[in-house]
mmCIF file of C-alpha atoms in Angstrom:
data_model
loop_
_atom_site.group_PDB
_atom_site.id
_atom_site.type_symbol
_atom_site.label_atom_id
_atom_site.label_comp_id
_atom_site.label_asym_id
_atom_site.label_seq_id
_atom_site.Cartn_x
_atom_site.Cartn_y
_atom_site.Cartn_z
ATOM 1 C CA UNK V 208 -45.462 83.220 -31.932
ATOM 2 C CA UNK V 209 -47.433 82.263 -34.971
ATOM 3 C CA UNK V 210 -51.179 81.386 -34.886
ATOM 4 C CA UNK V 211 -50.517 78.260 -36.707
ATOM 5 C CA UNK V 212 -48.322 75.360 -35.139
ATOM 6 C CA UNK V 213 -44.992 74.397 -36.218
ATOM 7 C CA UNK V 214 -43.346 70.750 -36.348
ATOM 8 C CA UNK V 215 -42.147 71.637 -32.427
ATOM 9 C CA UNK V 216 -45.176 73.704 -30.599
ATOM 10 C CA UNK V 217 -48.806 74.006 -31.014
ATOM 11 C CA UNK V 218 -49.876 77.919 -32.525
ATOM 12 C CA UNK V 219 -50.998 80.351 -30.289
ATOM 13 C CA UNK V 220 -54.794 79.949 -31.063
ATOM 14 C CA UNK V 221 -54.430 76.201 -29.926
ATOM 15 C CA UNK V 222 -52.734 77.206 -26.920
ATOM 16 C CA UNK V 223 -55.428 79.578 -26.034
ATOM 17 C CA UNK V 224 -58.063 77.024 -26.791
ATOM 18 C CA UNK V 225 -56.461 74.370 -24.616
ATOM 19 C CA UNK V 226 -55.844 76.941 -21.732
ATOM 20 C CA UNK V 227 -58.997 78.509 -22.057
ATOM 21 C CA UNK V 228 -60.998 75.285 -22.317
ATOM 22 C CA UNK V 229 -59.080 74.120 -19.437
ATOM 23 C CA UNK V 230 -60.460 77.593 -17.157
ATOM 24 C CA UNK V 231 -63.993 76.885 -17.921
ATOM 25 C CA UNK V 232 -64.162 73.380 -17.387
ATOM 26 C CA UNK V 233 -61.954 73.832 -13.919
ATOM 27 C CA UNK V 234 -64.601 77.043 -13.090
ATOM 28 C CA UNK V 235 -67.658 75.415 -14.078
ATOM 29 C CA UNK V 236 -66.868 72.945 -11.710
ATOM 30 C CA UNK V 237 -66.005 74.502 -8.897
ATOM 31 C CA UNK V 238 -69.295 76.496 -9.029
ATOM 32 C CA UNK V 239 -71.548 73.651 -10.070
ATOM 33 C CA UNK V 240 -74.593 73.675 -6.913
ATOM 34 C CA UNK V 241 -74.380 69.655 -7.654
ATOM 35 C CA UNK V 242 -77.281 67.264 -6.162
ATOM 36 C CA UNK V 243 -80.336 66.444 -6.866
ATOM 37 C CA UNK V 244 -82.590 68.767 -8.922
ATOM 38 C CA UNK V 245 -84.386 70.252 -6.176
ATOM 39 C CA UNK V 246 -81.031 71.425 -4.991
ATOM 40 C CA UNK V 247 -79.734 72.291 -8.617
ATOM 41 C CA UNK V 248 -83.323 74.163 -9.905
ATOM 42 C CA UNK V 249 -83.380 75.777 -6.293
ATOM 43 C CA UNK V 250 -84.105 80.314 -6.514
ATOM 44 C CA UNK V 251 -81.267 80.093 -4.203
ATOM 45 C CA UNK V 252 -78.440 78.731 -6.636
ATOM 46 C CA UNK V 253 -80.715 80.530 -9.905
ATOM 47 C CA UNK V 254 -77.407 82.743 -10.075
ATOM 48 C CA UNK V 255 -74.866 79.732 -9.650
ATOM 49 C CA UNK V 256 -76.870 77.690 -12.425
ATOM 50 C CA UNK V 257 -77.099 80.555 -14.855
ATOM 51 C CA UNK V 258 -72.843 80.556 -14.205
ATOM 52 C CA UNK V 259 -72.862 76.931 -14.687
ATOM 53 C CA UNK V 260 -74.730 76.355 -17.432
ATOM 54 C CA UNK V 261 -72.999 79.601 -19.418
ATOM 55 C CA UNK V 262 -69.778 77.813 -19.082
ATOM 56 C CA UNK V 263 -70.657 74.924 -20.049
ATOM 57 C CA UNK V 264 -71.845 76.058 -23.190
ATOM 58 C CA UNK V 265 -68.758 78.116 -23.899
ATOM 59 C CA UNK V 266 -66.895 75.011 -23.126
ATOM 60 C CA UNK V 267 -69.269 72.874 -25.648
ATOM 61 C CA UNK V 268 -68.958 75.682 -28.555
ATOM 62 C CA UNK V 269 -65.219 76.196 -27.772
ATOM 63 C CA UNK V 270 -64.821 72.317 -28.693
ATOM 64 C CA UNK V 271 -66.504 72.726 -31.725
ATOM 65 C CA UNK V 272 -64.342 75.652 -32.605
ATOM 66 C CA UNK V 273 -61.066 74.066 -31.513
ATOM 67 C CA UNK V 274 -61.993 70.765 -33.673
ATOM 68 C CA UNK V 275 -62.151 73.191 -36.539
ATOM 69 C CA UNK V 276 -58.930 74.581 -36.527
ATOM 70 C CA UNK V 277 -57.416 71.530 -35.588
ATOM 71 C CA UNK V 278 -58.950 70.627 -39.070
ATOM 72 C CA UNK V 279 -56.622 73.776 -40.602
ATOM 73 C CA UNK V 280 -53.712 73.910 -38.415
ATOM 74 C CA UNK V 281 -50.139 72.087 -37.788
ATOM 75 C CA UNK V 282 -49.960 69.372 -35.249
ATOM 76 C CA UNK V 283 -46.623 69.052 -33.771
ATOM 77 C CA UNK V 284 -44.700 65.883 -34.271
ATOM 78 C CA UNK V 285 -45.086 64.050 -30.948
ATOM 79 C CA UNK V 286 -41.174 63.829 -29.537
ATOM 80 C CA UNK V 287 -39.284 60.231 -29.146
ATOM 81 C CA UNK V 288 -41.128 57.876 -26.916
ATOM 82 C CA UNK V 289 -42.210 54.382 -25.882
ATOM 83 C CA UNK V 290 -44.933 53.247 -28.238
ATOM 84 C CA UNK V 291 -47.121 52.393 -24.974
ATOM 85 C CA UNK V 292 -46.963 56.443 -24.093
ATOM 86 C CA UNK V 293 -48.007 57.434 -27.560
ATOM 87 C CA UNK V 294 -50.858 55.313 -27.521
ATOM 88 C CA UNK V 295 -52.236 56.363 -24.243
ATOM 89 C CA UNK V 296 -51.469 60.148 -25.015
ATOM 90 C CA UNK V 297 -53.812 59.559 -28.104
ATOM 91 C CA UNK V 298 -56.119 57.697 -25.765
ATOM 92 C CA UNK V 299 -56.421 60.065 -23.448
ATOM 93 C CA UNK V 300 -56.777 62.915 -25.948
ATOM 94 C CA UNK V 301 -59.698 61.195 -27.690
ATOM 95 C CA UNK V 302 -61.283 61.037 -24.089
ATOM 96 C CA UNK V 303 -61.010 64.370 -23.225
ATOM 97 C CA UNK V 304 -62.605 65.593 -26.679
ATOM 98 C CA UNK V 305 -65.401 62.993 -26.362
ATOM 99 C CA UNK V 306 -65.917 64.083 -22.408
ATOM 100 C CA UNK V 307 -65.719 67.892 -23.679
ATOM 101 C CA UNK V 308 -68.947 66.904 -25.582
ATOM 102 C CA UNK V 309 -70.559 64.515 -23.473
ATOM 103 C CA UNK V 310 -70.183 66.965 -20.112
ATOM 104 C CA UNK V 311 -72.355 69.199 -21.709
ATOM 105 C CA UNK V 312 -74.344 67.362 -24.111
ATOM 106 C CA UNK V 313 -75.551 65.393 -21.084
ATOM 107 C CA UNK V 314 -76.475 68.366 -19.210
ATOM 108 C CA UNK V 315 -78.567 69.667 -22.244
ATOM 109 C CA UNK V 316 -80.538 67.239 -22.707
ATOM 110 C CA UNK V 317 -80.596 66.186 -18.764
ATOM 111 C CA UNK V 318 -82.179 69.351 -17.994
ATOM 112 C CA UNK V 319 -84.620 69.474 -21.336
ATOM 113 C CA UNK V 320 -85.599 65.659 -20.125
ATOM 114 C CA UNK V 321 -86.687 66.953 -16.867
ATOM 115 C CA UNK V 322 -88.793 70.073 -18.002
ATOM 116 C CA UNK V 323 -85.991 72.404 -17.174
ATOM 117 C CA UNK V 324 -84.635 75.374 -19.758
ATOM 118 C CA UNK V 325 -80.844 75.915 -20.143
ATOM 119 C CA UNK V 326 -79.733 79.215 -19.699
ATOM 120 C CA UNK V 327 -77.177 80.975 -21.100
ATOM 121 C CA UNK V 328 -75.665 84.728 -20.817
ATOM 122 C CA UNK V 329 -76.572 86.701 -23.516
ATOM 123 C CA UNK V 330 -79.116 84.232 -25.211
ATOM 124 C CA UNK V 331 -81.527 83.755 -22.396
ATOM 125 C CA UNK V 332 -83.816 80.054 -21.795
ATOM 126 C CA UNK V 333 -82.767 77.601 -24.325
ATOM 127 C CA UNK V 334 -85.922 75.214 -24.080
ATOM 128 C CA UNK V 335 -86.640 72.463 -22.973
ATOM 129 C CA UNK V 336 -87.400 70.786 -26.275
ATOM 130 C CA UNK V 337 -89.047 67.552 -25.030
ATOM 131 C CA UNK V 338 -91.696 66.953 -22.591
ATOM 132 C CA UNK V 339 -90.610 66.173 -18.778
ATOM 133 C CA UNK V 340 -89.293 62.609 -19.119
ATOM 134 C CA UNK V 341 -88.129 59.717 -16.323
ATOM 135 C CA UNK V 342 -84.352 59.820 -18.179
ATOM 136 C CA UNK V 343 -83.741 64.077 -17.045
ATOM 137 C CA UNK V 344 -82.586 62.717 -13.643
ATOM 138 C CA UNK V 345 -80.487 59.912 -15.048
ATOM 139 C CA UNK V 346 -78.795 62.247 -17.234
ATOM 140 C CA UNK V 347 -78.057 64.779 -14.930
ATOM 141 C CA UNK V 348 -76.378 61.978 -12.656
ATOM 142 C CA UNK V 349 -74.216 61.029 -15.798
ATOM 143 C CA UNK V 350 -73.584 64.423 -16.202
ATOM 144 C CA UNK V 351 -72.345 64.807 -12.933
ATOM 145 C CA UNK V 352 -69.995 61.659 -12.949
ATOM 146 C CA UNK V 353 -68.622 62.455 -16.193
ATOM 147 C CA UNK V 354 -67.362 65.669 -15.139
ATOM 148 C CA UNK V 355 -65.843 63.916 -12.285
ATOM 149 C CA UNK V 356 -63.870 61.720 -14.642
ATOM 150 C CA UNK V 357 -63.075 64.818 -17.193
ATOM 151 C CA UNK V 358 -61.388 66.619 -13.913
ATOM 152 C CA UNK V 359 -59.316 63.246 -12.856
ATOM 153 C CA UNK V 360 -58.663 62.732 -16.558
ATOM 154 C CA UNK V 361 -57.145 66.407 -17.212
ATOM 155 C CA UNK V 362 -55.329 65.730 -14.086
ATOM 156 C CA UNK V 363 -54.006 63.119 -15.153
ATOM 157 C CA UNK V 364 -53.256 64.501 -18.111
ATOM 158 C CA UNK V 365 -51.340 67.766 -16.659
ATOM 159 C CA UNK V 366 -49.178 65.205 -14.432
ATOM 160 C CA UNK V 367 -48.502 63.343 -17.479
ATOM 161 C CA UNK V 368 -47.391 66.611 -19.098
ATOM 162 C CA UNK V 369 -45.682 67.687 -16.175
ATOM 163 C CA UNK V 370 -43.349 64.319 -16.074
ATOM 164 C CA UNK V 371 -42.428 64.594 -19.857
ATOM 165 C CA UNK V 372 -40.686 68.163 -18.832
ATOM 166 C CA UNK V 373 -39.117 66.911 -15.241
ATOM 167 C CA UNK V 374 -37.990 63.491 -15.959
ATOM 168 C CA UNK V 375 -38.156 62.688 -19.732
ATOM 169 C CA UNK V 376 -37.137 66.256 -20.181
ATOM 170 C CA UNK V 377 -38.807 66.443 -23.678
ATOM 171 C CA UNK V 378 -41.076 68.748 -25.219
ATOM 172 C CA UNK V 379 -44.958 67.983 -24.558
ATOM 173 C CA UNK V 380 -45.084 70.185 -22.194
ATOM 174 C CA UNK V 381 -43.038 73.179 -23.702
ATOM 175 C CA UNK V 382 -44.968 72.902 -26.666
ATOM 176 C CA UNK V 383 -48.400 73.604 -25.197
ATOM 177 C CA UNK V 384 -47.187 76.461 -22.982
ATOM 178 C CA UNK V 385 -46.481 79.739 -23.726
ATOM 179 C CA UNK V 386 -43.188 80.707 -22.396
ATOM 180 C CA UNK V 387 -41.535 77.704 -21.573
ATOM 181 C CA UNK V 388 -38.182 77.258 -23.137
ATOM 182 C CA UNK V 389 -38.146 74.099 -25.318
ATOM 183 C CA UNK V 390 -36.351 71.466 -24.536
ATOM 184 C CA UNK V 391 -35.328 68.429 -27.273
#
């Protein structure tokens, strides 16, 4: 398979972007402490946030890197469908970028608001840049409902995928993942 994408199926570098951005977001997640900041800040989840936060970096630089490409590289052509399905695959692709940058974005700057460093693997405390301020706590709640909505939207977005290859028996799906045998 070919690093670049054809008129049928998405290169293999986008297919390891959208799989691996996938993993981190579904990991970062499931290991997020969650709460309020006592709970999140806490020396007993230091080890959990250090996790959490290092992912969601990745999963903020891994968006920039993906957009990139995507700048470089062949889109497929999307296969025959309703006009209504082609508008809410683009909507829901716009979302999921703009959530992929707002998850983490909003944690950034919701910890920096409320005094707090960000810390990543490898490059240590990343601030905080601002002084302690009243919107850290807001932004950590909006941080924690949009990555609610990013994990129901991806969901949604896999079943979506997931009826194109049972019932419309097209290729969406079969062009995203390695392996599959493509279909029309």
């Amino acid at each position: 398979m070919s690093l670049s994408g054809t008129t049928t199926r998405y290169g293999s570098l986008a297919q390891a972007f959208h799989w691996l951005t996938a993993l981190l977001v579904l990991i970062a997640f499931l290991v997020s402490a969650g709460g309020p900041p006592t709970r999140v800040y806490s020396a007993a989840n230091a080890s959990t946030l250090l996790f959490h936060e290092s992912l969601g970096f990745a999963v903020f630089w891994l968006l920039v890197i993906r957009l990139v490409w995507r700048l470089f590289d062949r889109i497929p052509d999307s296969p025959p469908m309703p006009a209504w399905m082609e508008v809410a695959s683009k909507i829901t692709h716009w979302a999921l970028n703009a959530l992929l940058f707002a998850v983490p974005a909003s944690a950034m700057l919701g910890a920096w608001f409320g005094g707090h460093p960000v810390t990543v693997y490898g490059f240590g405390a990343i601030g905080p840049f601002f002084g302690p301020w009243d919107a850290g706590a807001a932004l950590a709640d909006i941080h924690g409902t949009l990555g609610d909505i990013i994990l129901w939207l991806a969901g949604l977005h896999a079943a979506a995928a997931i009826f194109h290859h049972v019932f419309l028996r097209d290729r969406v799906l079969s062009q995203m993942l390695p392996g599959l045998p493509k279909v029309r």
